Tab-separated table of C-alpha atoms in Angstrom:
chain	number	residue	atom	x	y	z
H	4	ASP	CA	0.090	0.007	-0.188
H	5	SER	CA	1.550	3.360	-1.125
H	6	ARG	CA	-0.521	4.977	1.616
H	7	THR	CA	-1.210	8.130	-0.585
H	8	ILE	CA	-4.472	8.560	1.341
H	9	GLY	CA	-5.187	8.694	4.899
H	10	GLY	CA	-7.165	5.865	6.221
H	11	SER	CA	-5.941	3.247	4.178
H	12	ARG	CA	-7.063	-0.395	5.208
H	13	ILE	CA	-5.485	-2.301	2.313
H	14	VAL	CA	-3.240	-4.134	4.778
H	15	PRO	CA	-5.358	-5.016	7.092
H	16	VAL	CA	-8.045	-6.359	4.980
H	17	ALA	CA	-5.345	-8.199	2.920
H	18	HIS	CA	-4.377	-10.134	6.121
H	19	MET	CA	-7.769	-11.237	7.113
H	20	PHE	CA	-8.187	-12.983	3.662
H	21	GLY	CA	-4.738	-14.243	3.991
H	22	VAL	CA	-3.140	-11.984	1.397
H	23	ALA	CA	0.025	-10.881	1.941
H	24	SER	CA	0.754	-7.080	1.838
H	25	ALA	CA	2.568	-4.158	3.362
H	26	GLY	CA	2.584	-0.155	3.457
H	27	ARG	CA	5.309	2.203	2.546
H	28	ASP	CA	7.413	3.078	5.478
H	29	VAL	CA	8.688	6.189	3.615
H	30	PHE	CA	7.925	7.937	0.661
H	31	LEU	CA	11.139	9.230	-0.904
H	32	ASP	CA	10.459	12.377	-2.740
H	33	ASN	CA	7.143	14.005	-1.430
H	34	VAL	CA	10.536	17.080	-1.870
H	35	VAL	CA	12.320	16.685	-4.908
H	36	ALA	CA	15.590	17.793	-3.312
H	37	ASP	CA	19.101	15.887	-2.802
H	38	SER	CA	18.738	16.728	0.849
H	39	ALA	CA	15.146	15.566	1.201
H	40	ILE	CA	15.855	12.647	-0.505
H	41	ARG	CA	19.066	11.904	1.321
H	42	ALA	CA	17.298	12.122	4.733
H	43	ARG	CA	14.287	10.313	3.341
H	44	LEU	CA	16.431	7.396	2.964
H	45	GLU	CA	18.537	7.498	5.971
H	46	GLU	CA	15.016	7.394	7.585
H	47	LEU	CA	14.536	4.110	5.763
H	48	ALA	CA	17.956	2.569	7.019
H	49	SER	CA	17.376	3.743	10.815
H	50	LYS	CA	13.670	1.979	10.418
H	51	ALA	CA	14.757	-0.552	8.862
H	52	ARG	CA	17.454	-1.239	11.357
H	53	ARG	CA	15.054	-0.682	14.337
H	54	SER	CA	12.470	-3.099	12.681
H	55	GLY	CA	14.353	-5.392	10.852
H	56	VAL	CA	12.290	-4.230	7.030
H	57	ALA	CA	10.899	-1.119	6.209
H	58	ILE	CA	9.621	-0.189	2.516
H	59	ALA	CA	10.398	3.320	0.241
H	60	ILE	CA	8.218	4.115	-2.419
H	61	GLY	CA	9.435	7.142	-4.713
H	62	HIS	CA	9.018	8.626	-8.452
H	63	PRO	CA	11.798	8.191	-11.398
H	64	HIS	CA	12.635	11.544	-11.116
H	65	ALA	CA	16.156	12.220	-11.642
H	66	ALA	CA	17.140	13.510	-8.697
H	67	THR	CA	15.698	10.637	-7.024
H	68	LEU	CA	17.073	8.155	-8.842
H	69	ARG	CA	20.695	9.957	-8.694
H	70	VAL	CA	20.580	10.026	-4.558
H	71	LEU	CA	19.356	6.454	-4.817
H	72	ALA	CA	21.996	4.970	-6.893
H	73	ALA	CA	25.112	7.256	-5.140
H	74	TRP	CA	23.295	6.236	-1.140
H	75	LEU	CA	23.091	2.251	-2.650
H	76	ALA	CA	26.978	2.349	-3.047
H	77	GLU	CA	27.506	3.860	0.632
H	78	ASP	CA	27.158	0.877	3.596
H	79	HIS	CA	24.303	1.680	5.822
H	80	GLY	CA	23.804	-1.696	7.713
H	81	VAL	CA	20.520	-2.723	5.886
H	82	ARG	CA	20.471	-4.882	2.690
H	83	LEU	CA	18.219	-3.920	-0.465
H	84	VAL	CA	15.900	-6.950	-1.076
H	85	PRO	CA	12.941	-7.312	-3.562
H	86	VAL	CA	9.676	-5.619	-2.147
H	87	SER	CA	7.994	-9.252	-2.264
H	88	GLU	CA	10.591	-10.489	0.557
H	89	ALA	CA	9.955	-7.547	2.489
H	90	ILE	CA	6.105	-7.469	2.108
H	91	ARG	CA	6.800	-10.939	3.154
H	92	LEU	CA	8.819	-10.342	6.491
H	93	LYS	CA	6.390	-7.630	7.176
H	94	THR	CA	3.111	-9.982	6.836
H	95	GLN	CA	5.243	-12.276	8.869
H	96	HIS	CA	5.847	-10.036	11.894
H	97	ALA	CA	1.647	-8.489	11.537
H	98	ALA	CA	0.946	-12.552	12.257
H	99	LEU	CA	3.532	-13.031	15.004
H	100	ILE	CA	1.749	-9.681	16.839
H	101	ALA	CA	-1.785	-10.594	15.791
H	102	ALA	CA	-1.160	-14.128	17.996
H	103	LYS	CA	-0.167	-12.513	21.003
């Protein structure tokens, strides 16, 4: 779920029907400026380190692609995984919490 509208219920409804689903944690380029995008990437890495997985979305703006390429060349203590794996991990985590 891109969560671009407030109050989205798609993730919990999907989970009710046994469908793996997850919402994004960070929107990379609400502000299309190198420093803002980099700050959002740092927020993404911080969330991933805290919770084990985080999902970002963004647009293919030249600035987003440039900053992302440079950021990915650096070590931030996290690893990039396919979104399908991130969704699987977040779905498993939600199921564990719901089972408690």
